[in-house]
Tab-separated table of C-alpha atoms and ligand atoms in Angstrom:
chain	number	residue	atom	x	y	z
L	646	MET	CA	33.612	-19.889	-14.430
L	647	SER	CA	34.891	-16.315	-14.204
L	648	ALA	CA	37.937	-15.383	-12.127
L	649	ALA	CA	35.720	-13.312	-9.833
L	650	LEU	CA	33.654	-16.368	-9.032
L	651	LYS	CA	36.682	-18.515	-8.381
L	652	SER	CA	37.943	-16.149	-5.706
L	653	MET	CA	34.860	-16.101	-3.499
L	654	PRO	CA	35.121	-13.936	-0.390
L	655	PHE	CA	35.386	-16.961	1.895
L	656	ASP	CA	36.352	-20.601	1.621
L	657	ILE	CA	33.063	-22.154	0.509
L	658	ALA	CA	34.485	-25.671	0.399
L	659	LYS	CA	35.255	-25.315	4.100
L	660	ILE	CA	31.847	-23.763	4.832
L	661	ARG	CA	30.078	-26.596	3.025
L	662	LYS	CA	31.741	-29.151	5.266
L	663	ASP	CA	29.971	-27.453	8.195
L	664	PHE	CA	26.557	-28.386	6.742
L	665	PRO	CA	26.125	-32.167	6.974
L	666	ILE	CA	23.025	-32.252	4.772
L	667	LEU	CA	24.883	-30.899	1.752
L	668	ASP	CA	26.420	-34.341	1.207
L	669	ALA	CA	22.973	-35.871	0.754
L	670	GLN	CA	21.859	-37.583	-2.446
L	671	VAL	CA	18.398	-36.948	-3.895
L	672	HIS	CA	17.028	-39.427	-6.466
L	673	GLY	CA	20.582	-40.723	-6.800
L	674	LYS	CA	21.971	-37.254	-7.578
L	675	LYS	CA	23.983	-34.930	-5.399
L	676	LEU	CA	21.699	-32.472	-3.655
L	677	VAL	CA	21.747	-28.969	-5.129
L	678	PHE	CA	19.849	-26.959	-2.546
L	679	LEU	CA	18.530	-23.708	-3.991
L	680	ASP	CA	15.690	-23.096	-1.549
L	681	SER	CA	17.399	-21.259	1.292
L	682	ALA	CA	14.932	-18.351	1.229
L	683	ALA	CA	12.225	-20.749	2.418
L	684	SER	CA	14.459	-22.129	5.163
L	685	ALA	CA	18.227	-22.425	5.324
L	686	GLN	CA	20.233	-25.540	6.134
L	687	LYS	CA	21.887	-25.854	9.533
L	688	PRO	CA	25.606	-25.914	10.296
L	689	ARG	CA	27.084	-28.486	12.635
L	690	ALA	CA	27.660	-25.732	15.243
L	691	VAL	CA	23.887	-25.203	15.547
L	692	ILE	CA	23.104	-28.911	15.674
L	693	ASP	CA	25.795	-29.440	18.322
L	694	ALA	CA	24.727	-26.485	20.451
L	695	MET	CA	21.172	-27.797	20.603
L	696	THR	CA	22.278	-31.358	21.337
L	697	HIS	CA	24.621	-30.074	24.024
L	698	VAL	CA	21.856	-28.254	25.948
L	699	MET	CA	19.771	-31.416	25.988
L	700	GLU	CA	22.655	-33.714	26.915
L	701	ALA	CA	24.513	-31.597	29.417
L	702	GLN	CA	22.501	-28.844	31.020
L	703	TYR	CA	18.812	-28.922	30.225
L	704	ALA	CA	16.198	-27.478	32.586
L	705	ASN	CA	13.468	-24.866	32.359
L	706	VAL	CA	14.634	-21.250	32.376
L	707	HIS	CA	13.956	-18.375	34.778
L	708	ARG	CA	12.294	-20.692	37.291
L	709	GLY	CA	14.515	-22.986	39.336
L	710	LEU	CA	17.171	-21.977	41.795
L	711	HIS	CA	19.191	-24.999	40.819
L	712	PHE	CA	22.345	-25.508	38.840
L	713	MET	CA	20.866	-26.762	35.563
L	714	SER	CA	18.166	-24.122	35.454
L	715	GLU	CA	20.636	-21.331	36.101
L	716	LYS	CA	23.038	-22.619	33.473
L	717	THR	CA	20.295	-22.928	30.876
L	718	SER	CA	18.846	-19.529	31.818
L	719	ASP	CA	22.288	-17.958	31.357
L	720	ALA	CA	22.736	-19.637	27.967
L	721	TYR	CA	19.234	-18.595	26.910
L	722	GLU	CA	19.644	-14.983	28.034
L	723	ALA	CA	23.094	-14.763	26.443
L	724	VAL	CA	21.350	-15.176	23.084
L	725	ARG	CA	19.420	-11.977	23.743
L	726	ASP	CA	22.770	-10.190	23.901
L	727	LYS	CA	23.862	-11.879	20.670
L	728	VAL	CA	20.692	-10.783	18.876
L	729	ALA	CA	21.050	-7.245	20.261
L	730	ALA	CA	24.611	-7.174	18.892
L	731	LEU	CA	23.510	-8.665	15.546
L	732	LEU	CA	20.961	-5.875	15.064
L	733	ASN	CA	22.959	-3.227	16.955
L	734	ALA	CA	20.026	-2.612	19.284
L	735	ALA	CA	20.616	0.000	21.979
L	736	SER	CA	19.561	-2.444	24.692
L	737	ARG	CA	19.085	-6.199	25.157
L	738	ASP	CA	15.636	-5.392	26.592
L	739	GLU	CA	14.541	-4.348	23.113
L	740	ILE	CA	14.815	-7.975	21.924
L	741	VAL	CA	11.672	-10.107	22.288
L	742	PHE	CA	11.823	-13.799	21.398
L	743	THR	CA	8.879	-15.040	19.357
L	744	ARG	CA	8.211	-18.208	17.395
L	745	ASN	CA	9.072	-16.673	14.030
L	746	ALA	CA	8.772	-13.454	12.017
L	747	THR	CA	5.079	-14.120	11.522
L	748	GLU	CA	4.403	-14.212	15.247
L	749	ALA	CA	6.503	-11.080	15.758
L	750	ILE	CA	4.345	-9.150	13.268
L	751	ASN	CA	1.181	-10.530	14.847
L	752	LEU	CA	2.471	-9.380	18.228
L	753	VAL	CA	2.897	-5.832	16.932
L	754	ALA	CA	-0.470	-5.869	15.135
L	755	TYR	CA	-2.272	-7.154	18.199
L	756	SER	CA	-0.523	-5.210	20.948
L	757	TYR	CA	0.749	-1.981	19.354
L	758	GLY	CA	-1.966	-1.967	16.717
L	759	ARG	CA	-4.838	-2.152	19.191
L	760	SER	CA	-3.327	0.213	21.781
L	761	ALA	CA	-1.460	2.892	19.850
L	762	LEU	CA	-3.509	3.025	16.647
L	763	ARG	CA	-7.009	4.501	16.578
L	764	PRO	CA	-9.898	3.677	14.270
L	765	GLY	CA	-9.435	5.875	11.211
L	766	ASP	CA	-5.635	5.710	11.353
L	767	ALA	CA	-4.009	4.125	8.316
L	768	ILE	CA	-1.293	1.497	7.865
L	769	VAL	CA	0.696	1.290	4.639
L	770	ILE	CA	2.239	-1.903	3.291
L	771	SER	CA	3.659	-2.521	-0.186
L	772	GLU	CA	2.615	-4.700	-3.103
L	773	MET	CA	5.514	-7.057	-2.448
L	774	GLU	CA	4.699	-8.219	1.066
L	775	HIS	CA	4.713	-11.794	2.268
L	776	HIS	CA	1.323	-12.794	3.680
L	777	ALA	CA	2.918	-12.533	7.137
L	778	ASN	CA	3.087	-8.769	6.656
L	779	LEU	CA	-0.382	-8.437	5.187
L	780	VAL	CA	-2.917	-10.712	6.873
L	781	PRO	CA	-2.266	-9.522	10.474
L	782	TRP	CA	-2.942	-5.942	9.306
L	783	GLN	CA	-6.093	-7.064	7.489
L	784	ILE	CA	-7.394	-8.588	10.716
L	785	LEU	CA	-6.508	-5.385	12.580
L	786	ARG	CA	-8.369	-3.416	9.918
L	787	ASP	CA	-11.464	-5.597	10.216
L	788	GLN	CA	-11.491	-5.755	14.013
L	789	HIS	CA	-10.168	-2.327	14.976
L	790	GLY	CA	-11.284	-0.021	12.179
L	791	VAL	CA	-7.906	1.076	10.843
L	792	GLU	CA	-7.394	1.522	7.131
L	793	LEU	CA	-4.980	-0.679	5.181
L	794	ARG	CA	-3.308	0.920	2.178
L	795	VAL	CA	-0.952	-0.593	-0.362
L	796	ALA	CA	1.940	1.294	-1.979
L	797	LYS	CA	2.700	0.166	-5.511
L	798	ILE	CA	5.880	-1.288	-6.913
L	799	THR	CA	7.358	-0.418	-10.295
L	800	ASP	CA	7.514	-2.919	-13.155
L	801	ASP	CA	11.159	-3.483	-12.207
L	802	GLY	CA	10.012	-4.657	-8.784
L	803	GLU	CA	11.160	-1.647	-6.782
L	804	LEU	CA	9.085	0.287	-4.313
L	805	ASP	CA	7.358	3.172	-6.108
L	806	PHE	CA	8.086	6.238	-3.967
L	807	ALA	CA	5.525	8.362	-5.842
L	808	SER	CA	2.849	5.860	-4.853
L	809	LEU	CA	4.147	5.822	-1.285
L	810	GLU	CA	3.878	9.639	-1.177
L	811	GLU	CA	0.273	9.378	-2.348
L	812	GLN	CA	-0.616	6.897	0.375
L	813	PHE	CA	0.754	9.269	3.006
L	814	ALA	CA	-0.723	12.444	1.514
L	815	ASP	CA	-3.718	12.877	3.868
L	816	GLY	CA	-1.634	12.581	7.053
L	817	LYS	CA	-3.601	9.602	8.392
L	818	VAL	CA	-0.822	7.037	8.127
L	819	LYS	CA	0.602	6.006	11.498
L	820	LEU	CA	2.540	2.898	10.497
L	821	LEU	CA	4.561	1.806	7.482
L	822	ALA	CA	4.996	-1.997	7.584
L	823	ILE	CA	7.276	-3.092	4.789
L	824	THR	CA	9.718	-5.755	3.748
L	825	GLN	CA	13.432	-5.011	3.651
L	826	MET	CA	13.902	-7.669	0.973
L	827	SER	CA	11.221	-9.308	-1.153
L	828	ASN	CA	11.091	-13.103	-0.894
L	829	VAL	CA	9.837	-13.223	-4.494
L	830	LEU	CA	11.660	-10.476	-6.407
L	831	GLY	CA	14.842	-10.329	-4.362
L	832	SER	CA	14.488	-6.515	-4.274
L	833	TYR	CA	15.808	-4.668	-1.257
L	834	THR	CA	13.965	-1.602	-0.036
L	835	PRO	CA	15.986	1.389	1.246
L	836	ALA	CA	15.339	0.840	4.962
L	837	GLY	CA	16.965	4.014	6.280
L	838	ARG	CA	15.294	6.218	3.681
L	839	LEU	CA	11.921	4.617	4.421
L	840	ALA	CA	12.327	5.138	8.168
L	841	ALA	CA	13.139	8.828	7.607
L	842	PHE	CA	10.205	9.102	5.197
L	843	ALA	CA	7.778	7.599	7.735
L	844	HIS	CA	9.116	9.603	10.672
L	845	GLU	CA	8.947	12.911	8.777
L	846	ARG	CA	5.253	12.178	8.280
L	847	GLY	CA	4.533	11.211	11.873
L	848	ALA	CA	4.438	7.429	11.298
L	849	LYS	CA	6.377	4.525	12.763
L	850	ILE	CA	8.077	1.883	10.658
L	851	LEU	CA	8.086	-1.906	10.950
L	852	LEU	CA	10.654	-3.659	8.791
L	853	ASP	CA	10.143	-7.284	7.840
L	854	GLY	CA	13.740	-8.470	7.864
L	855	ALA	CA	12.997	-12.184	7.374
L	856	GLN	CA	15.049	-12.256	4.153
L	857	ALA	CA	17.369	-9.261	4.561
L	858	VAL	CA	18.868	-10.255	7.905
L	859	VAL	CA	20.387	-13.326	6.284
L	860	HIS	CA	22.414	-11.369	3.758
L	861	ARG	CA	23.286	-7.967	5.176
L	862	ARG	CA	24.563	-6.358	8.339
L	863	ILE	CA	21.555	-4.796	10.035
L	864	ASP	CA	21.858	-1.739	12.251
L	865	VAL	CA	18.446	-0.872	13.658
L	866	GLN	CA	19.818	2.309	15.230
L	867	ALA	CA	21.387	3.551	11.992
L	868	ILE	CA	18.171	2.687	10.127
L	869	ASP	CA	16.136	4.203	12.972
L	870	ALA	CA	13.712	1.270	12.793
L	871	ASP	CA	10.856	1.245	15.292
L	872	PHE	CA	10.132	-2.462	14.818
L	873	TYR	CA	12.277	-5.104	13.100
L	874	VAL	CA	11.374	-8.789	12.784
L	875	PHE	CA	13.078	-11.947	11.575
L	876	SER	CA	13.003	-15.757	11.873
L	877	GLY	CA	15.858	-17.903	13.138
L	878	HIS	CA	15.362	-20.682	10.615
L	879	LYS	CA	16.295	-18.578	7.592
L	880	LEU	CA	19.470	-17.434	9.373
L	881	TYR	CA	20.879	-20.991	9.587
L	882	GLY	CA	19.246	-21.454	12.995
L	883	PRO	CA	16.430	-23.785	14.017
L	884	THR	CA	12.707	-23.397	13.472
L	885	GLY	CA	10.507	-22.248	16.350
L	886	ILE	CA	12.491	-19.142	17.255
L	887	GLY	CA	12.067	-15.645	15.875
L	888	VAL	CA	12.791	-12.111	16.972
L	889	LEU	CA	10.947	-8.864	17.447
L	890	TYR	CA	13.131	-5.809	17.955
L	891	ALA	CA	11.258	-2.727	19.098
L	892	LYS	CA	12.433	0.573	20.537
L	893	ALA	CA	12.307	0.475	24.334
L	894	GLU	CA	9.732	3.260	24.697
L	895	LEU	CA	7.359	1.462	22.329
L	896	LEU	CA	7.643	-1.875	24.151
L	897	GLU	CA	7.191	-0.149	27.523
L	898	ALA	CA	3.855	1.273	26.384
L	899	MET	CA	2.578	-1.949	24.764
L	900	PRO	CA	0.165	-4.313	26.544
L	901	PRO	CA	0.800	-8.091	26.504
L	902	PHE	CA	0.027	-10.181	23.442
L	903	LEU	CA	-0.074	-13.648	25.033
L	904	ALA	CA	-0.666	-14.090	28.769
L	905	GLY	CA	0.336	-16.678	31.363
L	906	GLY	CA	3.486	-17.597	33.226
L	907	ASP	CA	6.659	-15.498	33.095
L	908	MET	CA	5.045	-12.332	31.730
L	909	ILE	CA	3.543	-11.054	34.992
L	910	SER	CA	4.729	-8.947	37.868
L	911	SER	CA	1.964	-10.047	40.274
L	912	VAL	CA	-1.250	-12.041	39.949
L	913	SER	CA	-4.400	-12.148	42.044
L	914	TYR	CA	-7.934	-13.232	41.201
L	915	ALA	CA	-8.916	-9.589	40.981
L	916	SER	CA	-6.186	-8.471	38.590
L	917	SER	CA	-2.630	-8.935	37.367
L	918	THR	CA	0.215	-6.614	36.574
L	919	TRP	CA	2.753	-7.113	33.830
L	920	ALA	CA	6.455	-7.684	33.877
L	921	ARG	CA	8.601	-5.127	32.078
L	922	PRO	CA	9.648	-5.890	28.488
L	923	PRO	CA	10.899	-8.137	27.096
L	924	ALA	CA	9.468	-10.648	29.643
L	925	ARG	CA	6.023	-9.070	29.226
L	926	PHE	CA	5.904	-10.482	25.700
L	927	GLU	CA	7.324	-13.935	26.418
L	928	ALA	CA	4.512	-15.822	28.105
L	929	GLY	CA	5.039	-19.476	28.930
L	930	THR	CA	8.048	-21.729	28.585
L	931	PRO	CA	10.030	-20.372	25.664
L	932	ALA	CA	11.778	-22.255	22.874
L	933	ILE	CA	14.852	-22.796	25.050
L	934	ILE	CA	16.744	-25.242	22.864
L	935	GLU	CA	15.906	-23.391	19.674
L	936	THR	CA	16.955	-20.058	21.141
L	937	ILE	CA	20.321	-21.506	22.078
L	938	GLY	CA	20.537	-22.891	18.537
L	939	LEU	CA	19.876	-19.407	17.189
L	940	GLY	CA	22.720	-18.108	19.336
L	941	ALA	CA	25.055	-20.627	17.706
L	942	ALA	CA	23.810	-19.602	14.256
L	943	ILE	CA	24.503	-15.940	15.016
L	944	ASP	CA	28.028	-16.795	16.209
L	945	TYR	CA	28.490	-18.781	13.002
L	946	VAL	CA	27.485	-16.017	10.588
L	947	GLN	CA	29.276	-13.339	12.617
L	948	ALA	CA	32.494	-15.350	12.382
L	949	ILE	CA	32.206	-15.362	8.573
L	950	GLY	CA	31.226	-11.696	8.576
L	951	PHE	CA	28.455	-9.896	6.750
L	952	ASP	CA	30.830	-8.096	4.382
L	953	ALA	CA	31.909	-11.470	3.008
L	954	ILE	CA	28.373	-12.890	3.078
L	955	SER	CA	26.975	-9.906	1.134
L	956	GLU	CA	29.800	-10.023	-1.394
L	957	HIS	CA	29.302	-13.761	-1.960
L	958	GLU	CA	25.588	-13.204	-2.485
L	959	ARG	CA	26.260	-10.359	-4.930
L	960	ARG	CA	28.615	-12.440	-7.056
L	961	LEU	CA	26.284	-15.449	-7.059
L	962	THR	CA	23.323	-13.276	-8.004
L	963	ASP	CA	25.210	-11.591	-10.849
L	964	HIS	CA	26.268	-15.009	-12.109
L	965	ALA	CA	22.746	-16.421	-11.824
L	966	LEU	CA	21.178	-13.460	-13.612
L	967	ALA	CA	23.722	-13.844	-16.429
L	968	VAL	CA	23.276	-17.604	-16.958
L	969	LEU	CA	19.501	-17.611	-16.537
L	970	SER	CA	19.087	-14.682	-18.942
L	971	ASP	CA	20.716	-16.839	-21.626
L	972	ILE	CA	17.886	-19.387	-21.478
L	973	GLU	CA	15.384	-18.682	-24.194
L	974	GLY	CA	11.802	-18.496	-22.932
L	975	LEU	CA	12.855	-17.897	-19.335
L	976	LYS	CA	11.610	-14.683	-17.751
L	977	ILE	CA	13.073	-13.312	-14.526
L	978	LEU	CA	10.556	-11.407	-12.427
L	979	GLY	CA	12.026	-8.297	-10.905
L	980	GLN	CA	14.961	-6.244	-12.126
L	981	ALA	CA	15.613	-4.059	-9.094
L	982	GLN	CA	18.927	-2.200	-8.983
L	983	ASP	CA	19.493	-3.329	-5.414
L	984	ARG	CA	18.666	-7.001	-5.361
L	985	GLY	CA	19.838	-10.161	-3.656
L	986	GLY	CA	20.024	-13.904	-3.984
L	987	VAL	CA	16.377	-14.726	-4.567
L	988	ILE	CA	15.407	-15.159	-8.216
L	989	SER	CA	11.878	-15.919	-9.355
L	990	PHE	CA	11.247	-16.935	-12.927
L	991	THR	CA	8.752	-18.410	-15.311
L	992	MET	CA	9.377	-20.411	-18.485
L	993	ALA	CA	7.318	-20.223	-21.631
L	994	GLN	CA	7.791	-23.971	-22.079
L	995	ALA	CA	6.730	-25.283	-18.641
L	996	HIS	CA	4.611	-24.478	-15.599
L	997	ALA	CA	6.438	-23.555	-12.374
L	998	HIS	CA	5.315	-26.750	-10.640
L	999	ASP	CA	6.575	-28.884	-13.532
L	1000	ILE	CA	9.882	-27.022	-13.418
L	1001	ALA	CA	10.294	-27.736	-9.692
L	1002	THR	CA	9.278	-31.384	-10.062
L	1003	LEU	CA	11.602	-32.031	-12.977
L	1004	LEU	CA	14.491	-30.217	-11.318
L	1005	ASP	CA	13.916	-32.312	-8.209
L	1006	ARG	CA	14.432	-35.442	-10.347
L	1007	GLN	CA	17.892	-34.018	-11.057
L	1008	GLY	CA	18.569	-33.437	-7.345
L	1009	ILE	CA	17.947	-29.693	-7.599
L	1010	ALA	CA	15.663	-28.143	-4.968
L	1011	VAL	CA	13.831	-24.956	-5.948
L	1012	ARG	CA	10.487	-23.670	-4.765
L	1013	ALA	CA	7.405	-23.243	-6.928
L	1014	GLY	CA	4.114	-21.562	-6.143
L	1015	HIS	CA	2.910	-18.169	-4.997
L	1016	HIS	CA	5.565	-17.952	-2.245
L	1017	CYS	CA	3.010	-16.691	0.311
L	1018	ALA	CA	2.582	-13.559	-1.780
L	1019	GLU	CA	-0.650	-14.102	-3.720
L	1020	PRO	CA	-1.443	-10.418	-4.276
L	1021	LEU	CA	2.069	-9.903	-5.690
L	1022	MET	CA	1.475	-12.758	-8.148
L	1023	GLY	CA	-1.605	-10.847	-9.330
L	1024	ARG	CA	0.478	-7.668	-9.756
L	1025	LEU	CA	3.049	-9.610	-11.794
L	1026	GLY	CA	0.328	-11.222	-13.896
L	1027	VAL	CA	1.280	-14.800	-13.013
L	1028	SER	CA	-0.276	-17.444	-10.785
L	1029	SER	CA	3.014	-18.912	-9.651
L	1030	THR	CA	6.745	-18.769	-10.269
L	1031	ALA	CA	9.720	-21.025	-9.751
L	1032	ARG	CA	12.241	-19.572	-7.331
L	1033	ALA	CA	15.918	-20.262	-6.793
L	1034	SER	CA	17.486	-18.797	-3.683
L	1035	PHE	CA	21.011	-18.863	-2.340
L	1036	GLY	CA	22.728	-19.306	0.978
L	1037	LEU	CA	26.291	-18.865	2.118
L	1038	TYR	CA	27.029	-22.463	1.085
L	1039	THR	CA	25.776	-21.994	-2.499
L	1040	LEU	CA	28.331	-22.634	-5.229
L	1041	PRO	CA	28.398	-21.007	-8.663
L	1042	GLU	CA	28.529	-24.559	-10.044
L	1043	GLU	CA	25.122	-25.187	-8.480
L	1044	ILE	CA	23.712	-22.281	-10.425
L	1045	ASP	CA	25.284	-23.755	-13.561
L	1046	ALA	CA	23.594	-27.065	-12.666
L	1047	LEU	CA	20.277	-25.211	-12.386
L	1048	ALA	CA	20.783	-23.646	-15.811
L	1049	ALA	CA	21.662	-27.039	-17.320
L	1050	GLY	CA	18.587	-28.561	-15.654
L	1051	LEU	CA	16.361	-25.841	-17.063
L	1052	ASN	CA	17.781	-26.328	-20.532
L	1053	ARG	CA	16.982	-30.033	-20.260
L	1054	ILE	CA	13.411	-29.197	-19.236
L	1055	LYS	CA	13.151	-26.910	-22.229
L	1056	GLN	CA	14.129	-29.823	-24.477
L	1057	VAL	CA	11.641	-32.181	-22.790
L	1058	PHE	CA	8.846	-29.684	-23.406
L	1059	GLY	CA	10.053	-29.131	-26.948
L	1060	GLY	CA	11.056	-25.492	-26.495
G	1719	PLP	N1	8.518	-12.244	5.537
G	1719	PLP	C1	9.232	-12.658	4.496
G	1719	PLP	C2	9.788	-11.657	3.527
G	1719	PLP	C3	9.454	-14.019	4.299
G	1719	PLP	O1	10.166	-14.450	3.247
G	1719	PLP	C4	8.907	-14.933	5.225
G	1719	PLP	C5	9.060	-16.388	5.020
G	1719	PLP	O2	9.199	-16.880	3.940
G	1719	PLP	C6	8.187	-14.436	6.305
G	1719	PLP	C7	8.015	-13.084	6.436
G	1719	PLP	C8	7.585	-15.341	7.314
G	1719	PLP	O3	8.557	-16.066	7.975
G	1719	PLP	P1	8.120	-17.230	8.977
G	1719	PLP	O4	7.269	-18.166	8.186
G	1719	PLP	O5	9.407	-17.821	9.422
G	1719	PLP	O6	7.386	-16.563	10.081
């Protein structure tokens, strides 16, 4: 191992002790978990925070004038402040809790898409979107008459700005909905540049931050993002809680997505009026326990610091690219200049599903398939890839174990 890798920006051995699952054995081997981009493991602080709400102070939020309800409501609402600080939002009221990034995008497509966009307007996405940032816009296209356009990526897996220019050329584009980091190629897109690009052409921008928020400090004001979405479960928090950030003036003008309790101002049989955002977009009993778990996850990553997290990811990625490139027959998909800890690859000797199954026998968890990005697979000329992805607990030795595992597979398949 190189000296640079030995001196990681934080004490990983200590971090790993915070994640109980990392001691697990799989098929009699020590777990090597390289699937954090699908969902990250949870630190003890998150598990404890969720257990604590249930054991010590659980009640429904925003409803009861009793001790437990007030305590839980305070804990729940405090997470809104934590998320606002995480994203550097101008106001806590710009933070809407959703179930996940997917629901946040659907909320925008349904509410903003059907109220602010007109038939004939166009939406641009890129060739490297997760289905979550494609299918909701397809439905909007089919039901509301907007056009859906796709900006190309280069062979290196970067956004092709010439293609983006072309998509915007006729002035019809009103929304650019784009990932900040590809869950397949690991490529980052230049969020601030894209926001300026969209705004100069009279469009809004939605950034899918499901992957990026895990690895980098996000500043929605510096980016000038109109909408920003992410999921708690990839950020070391629980499932069932996600976030939509939107600028206050946009949320104010948006009609509800889901309707019912908590999102109203008044209700009669004749008509109802809506609460102000963010309550307007949080119908029904929310994911109270999960939200509090997300708050603990945010505290956890903030305590480590995003400078250290980004630096760790950079060193791991450089190491992984170096060791994987040495394996004959292995092809890494995506060579973006600005890329992070998600590496998709194919092997001449074995199918992606065989790779994942055989690695699993060695205790190594990677993902195989189309990664919810079928059109991107078509663009790359493959039907599936294997994907290794890293979290803040990932060790360089685990990447070495992956490389050794792949070399063994190569031998099994006679490569
Ligand atoms: N966007 C990207 C880039 C993702 O990687 C994912 C999940 O893999 C999503 C959106 C959807 O996230 P979720 O399934 O948590 O809604």
